[in-house]
Short mmCIF file of C-alpha atoms in Angstrom, two decimals:
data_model
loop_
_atom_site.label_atom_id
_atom_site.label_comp_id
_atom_site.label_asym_id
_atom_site.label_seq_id
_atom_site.Cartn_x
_atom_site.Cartn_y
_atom_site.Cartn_z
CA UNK I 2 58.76 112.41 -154.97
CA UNK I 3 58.84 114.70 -152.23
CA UNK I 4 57.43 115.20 -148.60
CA UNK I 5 57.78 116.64 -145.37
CA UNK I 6 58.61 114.56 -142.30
CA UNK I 7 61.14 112.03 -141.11
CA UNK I 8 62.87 110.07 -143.83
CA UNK I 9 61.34 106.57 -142.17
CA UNK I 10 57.46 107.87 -142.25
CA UNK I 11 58.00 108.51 -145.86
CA UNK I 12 59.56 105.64 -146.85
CA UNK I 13 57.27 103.49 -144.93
CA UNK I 14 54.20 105.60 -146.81
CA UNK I 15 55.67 105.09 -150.08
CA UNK I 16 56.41 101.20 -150.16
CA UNK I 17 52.80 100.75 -147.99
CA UNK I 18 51.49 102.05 -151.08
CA UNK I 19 53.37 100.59 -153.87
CA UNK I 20 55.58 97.88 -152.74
CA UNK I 21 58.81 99.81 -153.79
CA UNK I 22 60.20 103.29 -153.57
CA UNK I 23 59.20 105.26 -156.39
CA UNK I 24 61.81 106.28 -158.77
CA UNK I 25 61.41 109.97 -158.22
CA UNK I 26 61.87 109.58 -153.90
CA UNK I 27 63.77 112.34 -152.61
CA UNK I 28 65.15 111.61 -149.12
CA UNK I 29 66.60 115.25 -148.23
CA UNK I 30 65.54 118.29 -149.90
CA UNK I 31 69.26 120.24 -150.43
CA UNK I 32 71.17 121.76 -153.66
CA UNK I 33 74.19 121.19 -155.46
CA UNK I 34 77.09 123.39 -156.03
CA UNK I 35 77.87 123.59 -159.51
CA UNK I 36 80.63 120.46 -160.79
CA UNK I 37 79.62 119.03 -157.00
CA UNK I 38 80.02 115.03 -156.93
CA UNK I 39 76.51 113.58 -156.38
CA UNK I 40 76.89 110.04 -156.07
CA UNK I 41 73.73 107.23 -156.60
CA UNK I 42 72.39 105.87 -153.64
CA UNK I 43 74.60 103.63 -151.79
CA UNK I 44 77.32 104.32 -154.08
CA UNK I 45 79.96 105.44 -151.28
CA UNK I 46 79.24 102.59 -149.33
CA UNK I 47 79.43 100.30 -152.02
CA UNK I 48 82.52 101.81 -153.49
CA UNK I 49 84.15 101.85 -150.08
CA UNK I 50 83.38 98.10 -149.81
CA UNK I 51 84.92 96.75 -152.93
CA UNK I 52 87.73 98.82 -153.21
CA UNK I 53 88.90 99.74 -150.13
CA UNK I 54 88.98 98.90 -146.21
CA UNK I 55 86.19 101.22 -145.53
CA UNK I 56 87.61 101.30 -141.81
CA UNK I 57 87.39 105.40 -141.86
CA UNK I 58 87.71 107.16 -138.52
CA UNK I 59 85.19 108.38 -136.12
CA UNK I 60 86.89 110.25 -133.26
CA UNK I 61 84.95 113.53 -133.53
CA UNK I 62 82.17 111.93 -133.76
CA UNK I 63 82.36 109.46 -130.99
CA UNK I 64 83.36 112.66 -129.05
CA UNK I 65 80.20 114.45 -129.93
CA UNK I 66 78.04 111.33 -128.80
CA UNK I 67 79.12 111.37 -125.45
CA UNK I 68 77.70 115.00 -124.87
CA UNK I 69 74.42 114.11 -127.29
CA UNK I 70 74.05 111.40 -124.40
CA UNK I 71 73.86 113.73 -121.79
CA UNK I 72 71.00 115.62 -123.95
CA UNK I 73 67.41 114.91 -124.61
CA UNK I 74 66.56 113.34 -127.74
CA UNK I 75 64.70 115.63 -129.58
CA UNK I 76 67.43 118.02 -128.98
CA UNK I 77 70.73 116.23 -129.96
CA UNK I 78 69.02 115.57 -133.26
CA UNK I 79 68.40 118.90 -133.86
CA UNK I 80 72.29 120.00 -133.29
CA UNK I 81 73.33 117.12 -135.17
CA UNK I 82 71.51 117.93 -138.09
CA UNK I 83 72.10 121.60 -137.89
CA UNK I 84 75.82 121.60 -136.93
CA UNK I 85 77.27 118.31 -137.40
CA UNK I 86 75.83 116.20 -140.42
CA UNK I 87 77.79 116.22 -143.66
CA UNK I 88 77.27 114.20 -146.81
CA UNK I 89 79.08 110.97 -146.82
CA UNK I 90 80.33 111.73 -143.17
CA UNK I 91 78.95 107.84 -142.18
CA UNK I 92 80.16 106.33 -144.73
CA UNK I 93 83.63 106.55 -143.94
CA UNK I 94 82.90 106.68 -139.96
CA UNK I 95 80.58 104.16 -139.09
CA UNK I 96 83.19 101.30 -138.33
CA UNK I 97 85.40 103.62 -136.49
CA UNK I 98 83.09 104.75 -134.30
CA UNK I 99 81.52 101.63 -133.40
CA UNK I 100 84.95 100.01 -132.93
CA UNK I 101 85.81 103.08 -130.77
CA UNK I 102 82.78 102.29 -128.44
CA UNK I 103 83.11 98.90 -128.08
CA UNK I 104 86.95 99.94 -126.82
CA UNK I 105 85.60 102.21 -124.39
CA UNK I 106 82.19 100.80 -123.34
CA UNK I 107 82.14 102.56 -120.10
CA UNK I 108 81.92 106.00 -121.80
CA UNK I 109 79.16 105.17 -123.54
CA UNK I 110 75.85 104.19 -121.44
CA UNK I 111 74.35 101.28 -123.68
CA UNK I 112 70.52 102.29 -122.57
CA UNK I 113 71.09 105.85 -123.67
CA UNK I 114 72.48 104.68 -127.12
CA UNK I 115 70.20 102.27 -127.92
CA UNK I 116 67.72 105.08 -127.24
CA UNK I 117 69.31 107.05 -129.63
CA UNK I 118 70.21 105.00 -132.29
CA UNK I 119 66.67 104.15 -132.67
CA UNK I 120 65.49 108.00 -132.26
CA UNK I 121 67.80 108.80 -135.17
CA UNK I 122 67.06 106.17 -137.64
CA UNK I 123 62.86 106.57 -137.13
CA UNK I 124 62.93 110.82 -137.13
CA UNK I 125 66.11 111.88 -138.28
CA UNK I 126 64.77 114.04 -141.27
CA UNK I 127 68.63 113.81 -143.19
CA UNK I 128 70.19 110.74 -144.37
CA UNK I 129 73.14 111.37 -142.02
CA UNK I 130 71.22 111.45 -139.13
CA UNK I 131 69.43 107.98 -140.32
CA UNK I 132 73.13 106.63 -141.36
CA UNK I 133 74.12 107.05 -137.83
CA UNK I 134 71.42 105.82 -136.53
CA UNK I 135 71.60 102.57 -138.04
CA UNK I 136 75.23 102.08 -137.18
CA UNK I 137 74.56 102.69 -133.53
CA UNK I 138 71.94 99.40 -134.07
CA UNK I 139 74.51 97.21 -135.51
CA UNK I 140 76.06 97.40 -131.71
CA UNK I 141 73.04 96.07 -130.63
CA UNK I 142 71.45 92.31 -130.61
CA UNK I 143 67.76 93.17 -132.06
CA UNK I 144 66.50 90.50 -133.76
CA UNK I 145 63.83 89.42 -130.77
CA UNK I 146 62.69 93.17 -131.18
CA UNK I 147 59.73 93.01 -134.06
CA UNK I 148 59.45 96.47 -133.81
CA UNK I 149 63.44 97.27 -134.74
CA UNK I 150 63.12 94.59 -137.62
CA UNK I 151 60.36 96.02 -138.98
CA UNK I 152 62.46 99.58 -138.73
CA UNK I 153 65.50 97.77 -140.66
CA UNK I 154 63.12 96.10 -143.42
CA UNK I 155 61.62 99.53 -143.83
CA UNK I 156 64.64 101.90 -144.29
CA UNK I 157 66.54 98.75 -146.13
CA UNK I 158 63.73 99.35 -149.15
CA UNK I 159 66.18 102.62 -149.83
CA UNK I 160 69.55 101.85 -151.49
CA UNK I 161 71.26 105.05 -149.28
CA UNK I 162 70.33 102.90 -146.27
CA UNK I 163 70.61 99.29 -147.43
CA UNK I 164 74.14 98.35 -146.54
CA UNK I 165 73.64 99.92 -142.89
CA UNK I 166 70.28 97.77 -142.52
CA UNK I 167 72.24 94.72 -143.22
CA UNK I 168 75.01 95.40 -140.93
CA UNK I 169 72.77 96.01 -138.03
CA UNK I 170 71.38 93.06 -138.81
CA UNK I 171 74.17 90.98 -138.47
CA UNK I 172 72.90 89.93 -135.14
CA UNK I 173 69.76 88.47 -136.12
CA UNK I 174 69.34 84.41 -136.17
CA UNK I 175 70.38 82.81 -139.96
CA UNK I 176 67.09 82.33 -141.08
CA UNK I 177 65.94 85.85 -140.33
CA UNK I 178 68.65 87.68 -141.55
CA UNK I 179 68.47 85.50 -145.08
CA UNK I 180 64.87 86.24 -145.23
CA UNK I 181 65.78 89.51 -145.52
CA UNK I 182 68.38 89.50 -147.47
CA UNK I 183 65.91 88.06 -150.14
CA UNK I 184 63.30 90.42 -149.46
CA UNK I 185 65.60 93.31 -150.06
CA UNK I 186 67.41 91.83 -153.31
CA UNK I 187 64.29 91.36 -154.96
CA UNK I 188 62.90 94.81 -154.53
CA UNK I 189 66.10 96.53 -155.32
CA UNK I 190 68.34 97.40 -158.02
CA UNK I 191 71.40 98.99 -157.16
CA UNK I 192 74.21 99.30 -155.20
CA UNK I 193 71.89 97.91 -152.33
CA UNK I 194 71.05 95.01 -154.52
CA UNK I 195 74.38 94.32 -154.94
CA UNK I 196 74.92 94.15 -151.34
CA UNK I 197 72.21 92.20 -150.22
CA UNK I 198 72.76 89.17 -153.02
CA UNK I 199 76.60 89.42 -151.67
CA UNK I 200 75.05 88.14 -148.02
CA UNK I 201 72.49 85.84 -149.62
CA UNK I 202 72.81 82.00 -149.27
CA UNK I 203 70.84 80.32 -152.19
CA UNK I 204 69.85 77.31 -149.83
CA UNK I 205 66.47 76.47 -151.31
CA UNK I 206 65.69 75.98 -155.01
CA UNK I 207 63.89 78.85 -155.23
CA UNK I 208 66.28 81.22 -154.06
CA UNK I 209 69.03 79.32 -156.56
CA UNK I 210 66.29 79.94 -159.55
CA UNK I 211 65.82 83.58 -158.97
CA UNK I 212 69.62 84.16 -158.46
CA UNK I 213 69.81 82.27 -161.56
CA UNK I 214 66.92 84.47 -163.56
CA UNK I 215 66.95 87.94 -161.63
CA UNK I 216 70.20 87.87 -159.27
CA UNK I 217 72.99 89.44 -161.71
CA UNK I 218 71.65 92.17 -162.99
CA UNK I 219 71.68 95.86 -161.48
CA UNK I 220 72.00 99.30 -162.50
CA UNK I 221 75.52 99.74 -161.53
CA UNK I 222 77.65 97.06 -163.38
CA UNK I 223 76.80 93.25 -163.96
CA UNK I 224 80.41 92.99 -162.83
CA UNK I 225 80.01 93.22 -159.05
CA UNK I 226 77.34 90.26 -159.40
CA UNK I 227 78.36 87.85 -162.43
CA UNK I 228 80.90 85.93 -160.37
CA UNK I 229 78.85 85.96 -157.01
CA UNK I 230 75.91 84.50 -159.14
CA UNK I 231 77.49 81.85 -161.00
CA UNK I 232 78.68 80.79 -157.89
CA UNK I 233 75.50 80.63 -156.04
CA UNK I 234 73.33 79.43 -158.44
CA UNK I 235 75.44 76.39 -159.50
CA UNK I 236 76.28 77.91 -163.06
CA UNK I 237 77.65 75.34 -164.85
CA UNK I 238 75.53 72.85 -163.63
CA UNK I 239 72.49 74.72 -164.93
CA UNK I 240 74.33 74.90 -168.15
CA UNK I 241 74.97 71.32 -168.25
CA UNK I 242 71.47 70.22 -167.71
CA UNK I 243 70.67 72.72 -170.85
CA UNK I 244 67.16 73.49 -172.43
CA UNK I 245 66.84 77.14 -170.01
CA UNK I 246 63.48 78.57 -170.67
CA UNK I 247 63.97 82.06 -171.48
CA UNK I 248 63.45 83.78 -168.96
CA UNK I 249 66.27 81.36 -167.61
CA UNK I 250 68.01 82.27 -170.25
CA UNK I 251 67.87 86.17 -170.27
CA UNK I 252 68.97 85.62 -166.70
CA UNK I 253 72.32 83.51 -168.17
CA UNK I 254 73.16 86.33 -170.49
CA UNK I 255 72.97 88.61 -167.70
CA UNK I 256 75.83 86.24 -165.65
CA UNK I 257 77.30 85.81 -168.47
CA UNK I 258 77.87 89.33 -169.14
CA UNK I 259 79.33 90.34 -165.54
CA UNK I 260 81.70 87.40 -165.86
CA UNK I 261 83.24 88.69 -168.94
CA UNK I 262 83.84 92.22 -167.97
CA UNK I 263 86.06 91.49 -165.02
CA UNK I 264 86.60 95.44 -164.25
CA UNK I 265 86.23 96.00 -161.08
CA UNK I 266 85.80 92.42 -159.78
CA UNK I 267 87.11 88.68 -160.45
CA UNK I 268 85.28 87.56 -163.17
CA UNK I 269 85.37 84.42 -165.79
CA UNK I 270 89.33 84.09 -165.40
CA UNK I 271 88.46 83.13 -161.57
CA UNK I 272 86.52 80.36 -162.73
CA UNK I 273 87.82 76.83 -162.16
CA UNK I 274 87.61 75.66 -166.37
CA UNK I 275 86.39 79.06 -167.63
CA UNK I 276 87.06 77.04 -171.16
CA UNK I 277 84.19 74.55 -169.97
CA UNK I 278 81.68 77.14 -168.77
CA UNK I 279 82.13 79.22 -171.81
CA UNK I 280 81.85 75.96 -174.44
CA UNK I 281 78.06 75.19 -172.57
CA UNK I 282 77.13 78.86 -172.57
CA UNK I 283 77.44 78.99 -176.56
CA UNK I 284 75.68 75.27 -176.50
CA UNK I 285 72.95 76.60 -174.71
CA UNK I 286 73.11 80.05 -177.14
CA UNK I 287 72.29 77.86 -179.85
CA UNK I 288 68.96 76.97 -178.64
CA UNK I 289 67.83 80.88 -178.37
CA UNK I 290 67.04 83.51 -180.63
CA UNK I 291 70.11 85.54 -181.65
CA UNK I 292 68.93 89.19 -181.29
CA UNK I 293 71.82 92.17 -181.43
CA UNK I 294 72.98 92.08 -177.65
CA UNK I 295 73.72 88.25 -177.55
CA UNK I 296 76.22 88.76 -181.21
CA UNK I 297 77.78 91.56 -179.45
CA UNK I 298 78.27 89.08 -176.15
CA UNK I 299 79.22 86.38 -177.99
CA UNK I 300 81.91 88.71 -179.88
CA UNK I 301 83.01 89.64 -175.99
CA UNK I 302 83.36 85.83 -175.66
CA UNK I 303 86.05 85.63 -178.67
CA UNK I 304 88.06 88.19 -177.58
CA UNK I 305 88.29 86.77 -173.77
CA UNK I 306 89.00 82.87 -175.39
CA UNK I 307 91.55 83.97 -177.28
CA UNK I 308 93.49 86.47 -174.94
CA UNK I 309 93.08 83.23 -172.47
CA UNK I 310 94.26 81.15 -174.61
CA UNK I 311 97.37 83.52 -175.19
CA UNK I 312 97.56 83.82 -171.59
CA UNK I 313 97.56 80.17 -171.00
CA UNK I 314 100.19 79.34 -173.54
CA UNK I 315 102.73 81.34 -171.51
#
């Protein structure tokens, strides 16, 4: 879906509507070279994040806000945009140059930052500008500000923008930072998903229930989430207490799968009696229908027992 305007006003017109971004949302109208890497939303932040320090730098940058500073709004968004903003250019930035203000606080009036922080992330009209933005708001304490929450819990509803809307979140009391957390996780399937069930505590039943049901599975890789999952949701005590219904069940499988792959995260090795967990799973297994996916699963489940088992005799 396309549109004219800043990236927030659409957003926030799309999910007033619907709930949810739509799948075909286009934040910034551009065009590929030809063999040009175009990554899923969210994916360089989320790649960053599990597998590597994601510290970046963010001298030139930092350098360029102090003169922005000096500027009117409307007109240090419009150089940024046109001169400065580069694909994936926050991604690897956005800790440097917050750690570089911080360093040097009196360089850096905290008024005029705020002020643009917040101009950025509401009209910037390219995800860069928005990126930035929202890093510039992690400096800041905003959780007494309804108005900036509601700006995070708008612009969180896009994967590109997720992991930045939890970061500048960070500040907010417990209870209003989980409540997000949840609210974003359920209406999200990707790499911003992924991120948001990372920060989620499952402290009431119902949040241990949908982890359980609806918490592994993404569009990425079960991988990133099967561990985090069991974990949260008790696993093996669920599997204990047997007789899932199915959509309790489904959501097992789903665990179940992202603990086996064990790719590009700890998986069922890290469990504490991965023997255990796997002898309920194939209890509970018995009590479902066995379509095509769960004998393909529970051939995955061989082949991990028995290289453990080689493993363990060692």
């Amino acid at each position: 879906m396309k549109g004219t305007g800043s990236i927030y006003d659409r957003i926030k017109g799309c999910i007033e509507s619907s709930g949810v971004l739509p799948e075909d949302f286009v934040l910034e109208e551009r065009e590929y070279k030809e063999n040009e890497l175009h990554f899923a939303p969210g994916a360089l932040e989320g790649i960053l994040g599990h597998h590597s320090s994601g510290n970046g730098v963010g001298e030139s940058l930092a350098e360029k806000l102090k003169e922005y500073l000096k500027r009117p709004l409307e007109a240090a968004m419009a150089n940024f945009e046109r001169e400065v903003a580069t694909d994936g250019q926050m991604a690897s930035a956005r800790k440097g140059i917050r750690k570089i203000i911080l360093e040097h606080q009196e360089e850096y009036d905290a008024g005029k930052v705020y002020a643009l922080a917040r101009f950025f992330a509401v009209n910037g009209t390219k995800v860069e500008t928005v990126k930035l933005g929202l890093s510039l708001l992690a400096l800041f304490d905003t959780g007494d500000l309804e108005e900036v929450r509601e700006i995070l819990g708008t612009l969180g509803c896009c994967e590109e923008f997720t992991d930045y809307v939890l970061s500048a979140s960070e500040t907010w009391a417990e209870s209003d930072r989980q409540e997000l957390y949840f609210e974003l996780a359920k209406k999200l399937h990707g790499w911003g998903k992924i991120s948001a069930v990372e920060r989620m505590e499952a402290d009431t039943e119902e949040k241990q229930e949908w982890i359980l049901c609806h918490g592994c599975k993404n569009s990425i890789m079960n991988a990133y989430l099967g561990l985090v999952c069991a974990e949260k949701c008790d696993f093996e005590k669920r599997l204990q207490q047997g007789n899932l219904t199915e959509e309790q069940f489904l959501g097992a499988r789903e665990i179940m799968d992202g603990l086996l792959d064990e790719g590009p995260c700890e998986g069922l090795s890290a469990w504490e009696n991965p023997v255990k967990l796997v002898l309920l799973y194939l209890e509970e297994c018995g009590k479902h229908f066995l379509d095509v996916d769960l004998v393909v699963q529970l051939a995955d489940i061989r082949a991990f027992s028995m290289n453990w088992m080689r493993v363990a005799k060692r």
